[in-house]
Short mmCIF file of C-alpha atoms in Angstrom, two decimals:
data_model
loop_
_atom_site.label_atom_id
_atom_site.label_comp_id
_atom_site.label_asym_id
_atom_site.label_seq_id
_atom_site.Cartn_x
_atom_site.Cartn_y
_atom_site.Cartn_z
CA MET A 1 90.95 115.30 85.84
CA THR A 2 93.67 116.45 83.95
CA HIS A 3 97.25 117.89 83.86
CA LEU A 4 98.05 120.68 86.29
CA ARG A 5 99.35 123.29 83.61
CA VAL A 6 95.88 123.79 82.36
CA ARG A 7 94.28 126.69 83.76
CA ILE A 8 91.50 126.12 86.45
CA GLY A 9 89.22 128.48 84.84
CA VAL A 10 88.84 126.86 81.66
CA LEU A 11 88.98 123.33 82.85
CA GLY A 12 87.68 123.16 86.63
CA LEU A 13 90.15 120.29 86.78
CA ALA A 14 93.50 121.74 87.58
CA LEU A 15 96.03 120.14 90.01
CA LEU A 16 97.19 122.21 92.61
CA ALA A 17 99.75 120.83 94.98
CA GLY A 18 100.09 121.93 98.57
CA LEU A 19 96.50 122.80 99.68
CA THR A 20 95.62 122.16 103.12
CA ALA A 21 92.92 119.85 104.42
CA THR A 22 89.20 120.83 105.39
CA PRO A 23 88.12 119.44 108.18
CA SER A 24 85.34 116.75 107.22
CA ALA A 25 82.72 117.66 109.69
CA SER A 26 82.21 119.47 113.08
CA ALA A 27 82.24 117.41 116.45
CA ALA A 28 78.24 117.69 116.21
CA ASP A 29 77.63 116.42 112.85
CA THR A 30 79.17 112.95 111.96
CA SER A 31 78.60 113.42 108.31
CA THR A 32 81.37 114.42 105.90
CA VAL A 33 82.20 117.37 103.57
CA GLU A 34 80.72 115.49 100.75
CA GLU A 35 77.73 114.44 102.64
CA GLN A 36 77.06 117.90 103.83
CA ARG A 37 76.83 119.24 100.05
CA LEU A 38 73.76 117.09 99.93
CA ASP A 39 71.67 119.96 101.47
CA GLY A 40 72.29 122.50 98.78
CA THR A 41 69.69 123.66 96.74
CA ALA A 42 71.08 122.10 93.24
CA PRO A 43 71.37 118.67 94.80
CA GLN A 44 68.04 118.61 96.28
CA GLU A 45 66.79 119.55 92.94
CA ILE A 46 68.71 117.06 91.00
CA LEU A 47 67.17 114.33 93.40
CA ARG A 48 63.41 115.76 93.18
CA ARG A 49 63.87 116.10 89.44
CA SER A 50 64.84 112.60 88.96
CA GLY A 51 62.64 110.69 91.54
CA PHE A 52 65.68 109.74 93.56
CA ASP A 53 64.53 112.12 96.39
CA THR A 54 62.84 108.93 97.73
CA VAL A 55 65.99 107.08 98.05
CA ALA A 56 67.38 107.80 101.33
CA PRO A 57 64.21 108.30 103.21
CA THR A 58 63.55 104.70 102.08
CA PHE A 59 66.75 103.22 103.01
CA ALA A 60 66.59 104.93 106.45
CA ARG A 61 63.12 103.28 107.16
CA ALA A 62 64.45 99.79 106.29
CA LEU A 63 67.40 100.25 108.07
CA GLY A 64 65.62 101.07 111.17
CA ARG A 65 63.93 98.09 110.97
CA ALA A 66 66.93 95.98 111.28
CA ASP A 67 67.68 94.37 114.88
CA SER A 68 71.07 92.91 114.05
CA TYR A 69 74.10 93.78 112.52
CA GLU A 70 73.24 90.90 109.83
CA GLN A 71 69.90 92.33 108.86
CA ALA A 72 71.58 95.93 108.49
CA ARG A 73 74.37 94.48 106.66
CA HIS A 74 71.60 92.72 104.34
CA VAL A 75 69.48 96.06 103.96
CA VAL A 76 72.58 97.99 102.85
CA VAL A 77 74.06 95.58 100.27
CA GLN A 78 70.26 94.82 98.97
CA GLN A 79 69.26 98.65 98.80
CA GLY A 80 72.79 99.82 97.33
CA ALA A 81 72.60 97.14 94.37
CA ARG A 82 69.12 98.30 93.86
CA LEU A 83 70.11 102.24 93.57
CA TRP A 84 72.78 101.11 90.77
CA ARG A 85 70.20 99.17 88.99
CA ARG A 86 67.86 101.94 89.19
CA ALA A 87 70.39 104.52 88.25
CA VAL A 88 71.29 101.98 85.32
CA ASP A 89 67.82 101.48 84.24
CA ARG A 90 67.08 104.82 84.24
CA ALA A 91 70.24 105.95 81.91
CA GLN A 92 69.13 103.40 79.32
CA GLY A 93 65.41 103.97 79.39
CA ARG A 94 63.80 101.18 81.47
CA GLY A 95 61.10 102.02 83.79
CA PRO A 96 59.93 105.49 84.94
CA ALA A 97 62.05 108.65 84.48
CA GLY A 98 60.83 109.60 87.97
CA GLY A 99 61.03 113.51 86.73
CA ASP A 100 61.79 115.86 83.94
CA LEU A 101 65.89 115.20 84.42
CA SER A 102 67.42 114.11 81.41
CA ARG A 103 67.68 110.21 81.60
CA ASP A 104 71.73 110.36 80.92
CA ASP A 105 72.10 112.34 83.86
CA ASP A 106 74.51 110.28 86.20
CA ARG A 107 73.91 112.97 89.19
CA PRO A 108 71.05 111.49 90.76
CA LEU A 109 72.89 108.39 91.73
CA TYR A 110 75.92 110.29 93.52
CA TRP A 111 73.80 112.42 95.34
CA ALA A 112 71.44 109.42 96.41
CA ARG A 113 74.25 107.44 97.47
CA LEU A 114 75.11 110.12 99.98
CA GLY A 115 72.10 110.52 101.25
CA MET A 116 72.54 106.52 102.04
CA SER A 117 75.87 107.02 103.47
CA ARG A 118 74.71 110.00 105.57
CA GLU A 119 72.06 107.70 107.12
CA VAL A 120 74.43 105.11 107.87
CA ARG A 121 76.76 107.23 109.68
CA ARG A 122 74.26 108.91 112.10
CA TRP A 123 72.24 105.79 112.55
CA GLU A 124 72.33 104.54 116.41
CA PRO A 125 70.51 101.24 116.84
CA GLU A 126 69.45 99.83 119.82
CA PHE A 127 71.59 96.67 119.62
CA GLY A 128 74.67 98.94 119.15
CA LEU A 129 77.02 99.32 116.25
CA SER A 130 80.92 99.23 116.68
CA ALA A 131 83.15 101.79 114.76
CA THR A 132 84.30 98.76 112.50
CA GLN A 133 80.63 97.40 111.81
CA ARG A 134 79.74 100.94 110.52
CA THR A 135 82.72 101.28 108.36
CA GLU A 136 81.74 97.70 107.27
CA LEU A 137 78.36 98.92 106.21
CA LEU A 138 79.59 102.02 104.61
CA ASP A 139 82.06 99.82 102.28
CA ALA A 140 79.25 97.67 101.46
CA LEU A 141 76.95 100.61 100.51
CA GLU A 142 79.97 101.86 98.39
CA ARG A 143 80.76 98.48 96.31
CA ASN A 144 77.25 97.77 95.94
CA SER A 145 75.83 101.19 94.84
CA ARG A 146 79.23 101.86 92.61
CA GLY A 147 78.28 98.66 90.55
CA GLN A 148 81.67 96.91 91.70
CA ASN A 149 79.69 94.04 92.53
CA ALA A 150 77.54 93.53 89.78
CA ILE A 151 79.92 92.65 86.60
CA ARG A 152 78.68 90.08 85.04
CA TYR A 153 80.03 88.82 81.63
CA PRO A 154 77.93 86.20 79.55
CA HIS A 155 79.21 82.67 79.06
CA ALA A 156 78.31 82.81 75.23
CA LYS A 157 80.96 81.56 72.69
CA GLY A 158 82.34 84.39 70.84
CA VAL A 159 81.28 87.32 72.94
CA LYS A 160 84.28 89.86 73.72
CA ARG A 161 84.34 91.14 77.05
CA ILE A 162 85.02 94.91 77.78
CA LEU A 163 85.66 96.70 81.24
CA VAL A 164 84.73 100.17 81.57
CA THR A 165 85.21 102.52 84.72
CA GLY A 166 83.93 105.91 85.42
CA PHE A 167 84.14 108.51 88.34
CA ASP A 168 81.74 110.77 90.30
CA PRO A 169 81.18 114.49 90.01
CA PHE A 170 84.08 116.50 91.53
CA THR A 171 84.96 120.00 92.06
CA LEU A 172 81.91 120.66 93.63
CA ASP A 173 82.92 123.60 95.78
CA ARG A 174 83.41 125.73 92.66
CA ASP A 175 80.07 124.45 90.94
CA ILE A 176 77.66 122.19 92.84
CA ARG A 177 76.01 121.49 89.95
CA ILE A 178 78.71 119.83 87.99
CA SER A 179 78.03 116.52 86.14
CA ASN A 180 80.77 113.87 85.07
CA PRO A 181 80.42 112.39 81.78
CA SER A 182 82.62 109.29 82.48
CA GLY A 183 80.19 108.38 85.41
CA ALA A 184 77.19 108.80 82.75
CA THR A 185 78.90 106.89 80.32
CA ALA A 186 79.11 104.01 83.10
CA LEU A 187 75.36 104.31 83.37
CA ALA A 188 74.68 104.27 79.75
CA LEU A 189 76.88 101.44 78.98
CA ASP A 190 77.01 98.48 81.56
CA GLY A 191 75.78 95.45 80.45
CA THR A 192 75.20 96.87 76.86
CA THR A 193 76.25 94.80 73.96
CA ILE A 194 78.37 96.70 71.05
CA GLN A 195 78.55 95.17 67.60
CA THR A 196 82.18 94.87 66.29
CA ALA A 197 83.56 93.58 63.06
CA ASP A 198 84.75 90.78 65.16
CA GLY A 199 81.25 90.01 66.56
CA PRO A 200 79.23 91.39 69.79
CA ALA A 201 81.41 92.55 72.78
CA ARG A 202 79.61 92.91 75.91
CA VAL A 203 80.50 95.85 78.25
CA GLU A 204 80.41 95.98 81.91
CA THR A 205 80.90 98.96 83.90
CA ALA A 206 81.65 100.31 87.56
CA MET A 207 82.17 103.58 89.13
CA PHE A 208 85.12 104.99 91.68
CA PRO A 209 84.60 107.73 94.13
CA VAL A 210 87.26 110.83 93.77
CA ARG A 211 88.55 110.05 97.43
CA TRP A 212 92.03 109.74 97.72
CA GLN A 213 91.61 107.29 100.84
CA ASP A 214 89.51 104.93 98.90
CA PHE A 215 92.68 104.57 96.56
CA THR A 216 94.92 104.18 99.21
CA GLY A 217 92.65 101.45 100.56
CA GLY A 218 92.89 99.42 97.33
CA THR A 219 89.50 100.02 95.92
CA VAL A 220 90.68 100.02 92.61
CA GLU A 221 92.95 96.94 92.64
CA ARG A 222 90.24 95.06 94.61
CA THR A 223 87.69 95.85 91.81
CA LEU A 224 89.39 95.07 88.94
CA ARG A 225 91.61 92.16 90.11
CA PRO A 226 89.12 89.48 89.38
CA TYR A 227 88.16 90.35 85.88
CA LEU A 228 91.13 91.63 84.09
CA PRO A 229 92.60 88.19 83.35
CA HIS A 230 89.09 87.34 81.77
CA VAL A 231 88.34 90.32 79.79
CA ASP A 232 89.32 91.43 76.06
CA LEU A 233 89.80 95.16 76.51
CA PHE A 234 89.63 97.54 79.42
CA THR A 235 89.73 101.26 79.79
CA THR A 236 89.53 103.52 82.64
CA VAL A 237 87.55 106.63 81.71
CA SER A 238 87.66 110.37 83.13
CA GLN A 239 86.65 113.92 82.59
CA GLY A 240 89.68 115.68 80.84
CA ARG A 241 90.20 118.69 78.75
CA VAL A 242 87.82 121.20 77.11
CA GLY A 243 86.80 119.98 73.73
CA ARG A 244 88.97 117.06 73.14
CA PHE A 245 89.02 113.37 73.95
CA ASP A 246 92.78 111.83 75.08
CA VAL A 247 94.24 108.46 75.02
CA GLU A 248 96.62 108.85 77.62
CA ARG A 249 100.01 107.32 76.53
CA THR A 250 101.86 107.42 79.98
CA ASN A 251 100.66 107.14 83.90
CA GLY A 252 102.80 108.41 86.67
CA ALA A 253 103.31 107.20 90.15
CA TRP A 254 102.81 110.59 91.80
CA ARG A 255 99.91 112.09 93.48
CA GLY A 256 99.86 116.04 93.11
CA GLY A 257 97.86 117.23 95.96
CA TYR A 258 94.72 118.57 94.53
CA PRO A 259 91.90 117.99 96.88
CA ASP A 260 89.44 115.47 96.39
CA ASN A 261 85.95 115.47 97.31
CA LEU A 262 86.44 115.75 101.02
CA ASN A 263 88.80 118.57 100.53
CA LEU A 264 91.70 116.33 101.36
CA SER A 265 94.99 117.10 99.64
CA VAL A 266 97.77 114.21 99.27
CA THR A 267 101.03 114.58 97.63
CA GLU A 268 103.20 111.44 97.48
CA THR A 269 103.95 108.41 95.61
CA VAL A 270 101.12 106.57 94.70
CA PRO A 271 100.74 103.84 97.37
CA VAL A 272 100.64 100.41 96.11
CA THR A 273 101.55 96.98 97.55
CA ASP A 274 105.18 96.02 97.10
CA PRO A 275 106.28 99.35 96.71
CA ALA A 276 110.11 97.96 95.95
CA SER A 277 109.21 96.70 92.50
CA GLN A 278 106.86 99.58 91.75
CA PRO A 279 107.73 101.29 88.51
CA GLN A 280 107.38 105.00 87.99
CA TRP A 281 105.88 105.06 84.73
CA THR A 282 103.12 102.43 83.11
CA SER A 283 101.97 102.75 79.46
CA THR A 284 98.70 102.12 77.64
CA THR A 285 98.30 99.09 75.59
CA LEU A 286 95.43 100.44 73.77
CA PRO A 287 95.30 100.68 70.07
CA TYR A 288 96.00 104.25 70.32
CA GLN A 289 97.13 104.85 66.46
CA ASP A 290 93.85 103.17 65.34
CA ILE A 291 91.75 105.37 67.89
CA VAL A 292 93.00 108.61 66.71
CA ALA A 293 92.62 107.99 63.25
CA ALA A 294 88.89 106.95 63.36
CA ASP A 295 86.20 108.98 63.13
CA THR A 296 84.22 108.42 66.44
CA GLY A 297 82.29 111.66 66.70
CA ARG A 298 82.51 115.66 66.77
CA PHE A 299 85.61 116.05 69.37
CA PRO A 300 88.79 115.51 67.91
CA VAL A 301 90.89 112.58 69.57
CA TYR A 302 94.48 112.76 70.40
CA ASP A 303 97.44 110.34 71.61
CA ASN A 304 98.30 112.26 74.47
CA THR A 305 102.33 111.86 75.03
CA PRO A 306 103.61 114.59 77.49
CA VAL A 307 104.64 113.97 81.04
CA THR A 308 106.32 115.58 83.85
CA GLU A 309 109.44 114.11 85.19
CA ILE A 310 112.67 114.66 87.27
CA PRO A 311 115.15 113.37 85.17
CA ALA A 312 117.80 110.66 86.59
CA GLY A 313 120.57 112.61 88.59
CA ARG A 314 118.76 115.92 88.90
CA THR A 315 116.18 117.76 91.23
CA ASP A 316 113.87 119.80 89.41
CA PRO A 317 110.96 118.75 87.52
CA VAL A 318 110.60 119.31 83.69
CA VAL A 319 108.05 118.61 80.91
CA ARG A 320 108.73 116.01 78.55
CA PRO A 321 106.61 116.12 75.11
CA ASP A 322 107.36 112.67 74.11
CA GLY A 323 106.93 110.70 77.24
CA PRO A 324 109.29 110.17 80.40
CA THR A 325 113.33 109.31 79.93
CA PRO A 326 115.17 106.29 81.49
CA GLY A 327 115.16 106.30 85.24
CA SER A 328 113.27 109.49 85.61
CA THR A 329 111.00 109.96 88.79
CA ALA A 330 107.29 110.58 88.17
CA ARG A 331 105.57 114.05 88.72
CA ALA A 332 102.64 113.61 86.30
CA GLY A 333 101.65 111.40 83.43
CA GLY A 334 99.75 112.50 80.23
CA GLY A 335 96.60 112.67 82.39
CA GLY A 336 98.09 114.45 85.43
CA ASN A 337 98.90 113.82 89.10
CA TYR A 338 95.06 113.30 90.08
CA LEU A 339 92.93 110.51 90.51
CA SER A 340 92.23 109.89 87.09
CA ASN A 341 96.04 109.32 86.33
CA GLU A 342 96.11 107.19 89.44
CA ILE A 343 93.07 105.10 88.43
CA ALA A 344 95.00 104.56 85.10
CA TYR A 345 98.23 103.84 86.69
CA ARG A 346 96.87 101.30 89.07
CA ALA A 347 94.72 99.61 86.37
CA THR A 348 97.74 99.25 84.23
CA LEU A 349 99.99 98.27 86.95
CA LEU A 350 97.84 95.57 87.71
CA ARG A 351 97.48 94.44 84.51
CA ASP A 352 101.44 94.19 84.09
CA ARG A 353 101.68 92.49 87.40
CA LEU A 354 99.31 89.95 86.32
CA GLY A 355 101.60 89.32 83.18
CA LEU A 356 99.10 90.55 80.93
CA HIS A 357 101.19 93.36 79.30
CA SER A 358 101.18 91.74 76.10
CA THR A 359 97.75 90.39 75.75
CA LEU A 360 95.40 92.78 77.32
CA PRO A 361 94.70 95.95 75.72
CA GLY A 362 93.85 98.31 78.28
CA GLY A 363 94.66 102.31 79.67
CA HIS A 364 92.77 105.33 80.36
CA VAL A 365 90.40 107.52 78.15
CA HIS A 366 90.00 111.22 78.82
CA THR A 367 86.62 112.69 77.73
CA PRO A 368 86.02 116.73 77.30
CA VAL A 369 84.94 118.58 80.01
CA LEU A 370 81.21 118.62 79.78
CA GLN A 371 80.04 122.13 79.65
CA PHE A 372 76.74 124.21 80.11
CA GLY A 373 75.38 126.03 77.50
CA THR A 374 76.16 129.71 76.86
CA GLY A 375 74.36 131.90 79.31
CA ASN A 376 74.25 128.95 81.78
CA THR A 377 77.88 128.97 83.16
CA ASP A 378 77.23 131.05 86.38
CA PRO A 379 76.77 128.45 89.31
CA ALA A 380 75.10 131.15 91.48
CA THR A 381 72.69 132.13 88.94
CA GLY A 382 72.32 129.21 86.61
CA THR A 383 70.19 126.12 86.08
CA ILE A 384 71.19 122.53 86.87
CA THR A 385 70.70 121.68 83.47
CA ASP A 386 70.47 122.96 79.70
CA PRO A 387 69.76 121.35 76.25
CA GLU A 388 73.27 122.13 75.18
CA PHE A 389 74.49 120.36 78.55
CA VAL A 390 72.83 117.11 77.75
CA ARG A 391 73.70 117.47 73.82
CA ASN A 392 77.22 117.57 75.07
CA ARG A 393 76.91 114.58 77.52
CA LEU A 394 75.12 112.41 74.97
CA ASP A 395 77.34 113.44 72.57
CA ILE A 396 80.22 112.43 74.70
CA ILE A 397 78.74 109.04 75.75
CA ALA A 398 78.39 108.32 72.05
CA GLN A 399 81.94 108.83 71.24
CA VAL A 400 83.06 106.82 74.11
CA ARG A 401 81.08 103.85 72.75
CA ALA A 402 82.63 104.62 69.23
CA ILE A 403 85.92 104.59 70.68
CA LEU A 404 85.75 101.32 72.35
CA THR A 405 84.15 99.58 69.03
CA VAL A 406 87.30 100.64 67.07
CA ALA A 407 89.44 99.55 69.98
CA VAL A 408 88.17 96.11 69.87
CA ASP A 409 87.94 96.24 66.21
CA ALA A 410 91.53 96.94 66.10
CA THR A 411 92.87 94.59 68.73
CA ALA A 412 90.78 91.66 67.07
CA THR A 413 92.74 92.35 63.62
CA ALA A 414 96.13 92.50 65.73
CA SER A 415 95.68 89.37 67.44
CA ALA A 416 93.93 87.38 64.41
CA PRO A 417 96.26 84.63 63.24
CA ALA A 418 98.28 85.48 60.21
CA PRO A 419 96.79 83.42 57.05
CA ALA A 420 99.09 80.47 56.05
CA PRO A 421 101.46 81.72 53.47
CA ALA A 422 100.83 80.45 49.80
CA PRO A 423 103.18 77.82 48.90
CA ALA A 424 106.17 79.32 46.84
CA PRO A 425 106.20 78.05 43.01
CA ALA A 426 108.03 75.02 42.91
CA SER A 427 111.51 75.26 41.08
CA ALA A 428 112.36 73.04 37.96
CA THR A 429 114.36 70.89 40.19
CA GLU A 430 111.77 70.26 42.92
CA ARG A 431 109.12 69.72 39.70
CA THR A 432 111.05 66.98 38.58
CA ARG A 433 111.23 65.10 41.91
CA GLY A 434 108.43 62.60 42.26
#
């Protein structure tokens, strides 16, 4: 999820405009392109080696016992939430591993959710299900299985609140084995406490799909709006460039057209409510200088400032290494013009529209690309995991945690009240008074 100028072969994350949409399903198949990938060898192995291969069949049986829409919705909400909790527990070492796949793996959650959504899409109950009701069931499944309805902060005094988001795997048609370290980070950190110099900080997380249509429908704003006024720091996280972290300085209001997980391509201004007041750019309020200067792990961390803009009064896009110029039109933020840039833009625009720009640290962090080990780079012949792959993912997770700690420490220092100045020495005249 990074800039279009980076090579596709290196990152697997390039942003290409103008690609055409692929039909989501044949007339005889109601499943989407995303769900159809589920039948591949690698997804099935991931599910089997994590124990998540039982999720969809168990869900289908429970759904089949529902004799009303209300009962069906209860099943979807309950089992969607149960899937999220099971994935979080597995990632954090609670309960059985269910197989030999590394616990830090985010992929079982992704593929199990698709198995459940395919069951909802195919289900034809005797009581009848309208298209609207089916859409509502799918929406309830998405929200609950992504942790979007499970954000809970303690009321304890002195506990900081951090909100972190991650993404599903993507670019699956190039390598269906792919994992997303931002999603793995969300699972590893959800509900955990980070010890900072200013005391404990509780982290809550949620996951988002790699689909243009969900973002158009407002999933980011719907999820984040209730919490931004009450947290101390937030960061959206996604996979970015090879071998480096980036704190993205500027986010742009432009969709660059790279196909999403449904193979749909969209090129347009990011659609938001009240477009008349929509800015072309938003900026981070994370303490990027402190984050970049700190030793947070083995990957270097950069303050990433370039953008692509159409300057005011001109028609051709140009790259600006130090951010946008006044009156320019966005064509790519520091994080590109794919959904990682868009979640950063939407989250920081929401922050600003809530009047929190000067008080709430928030922005976007790109992780390194999660790479397989040497000799395991060919998706046609490679295995679904290897020791280097697991090590890379664990190191990325640990470094995100360290970055959050630095960010909280820096913002706590910056917001702390300045000590009262010492009284100035009294002059000879003042000493004689009284």
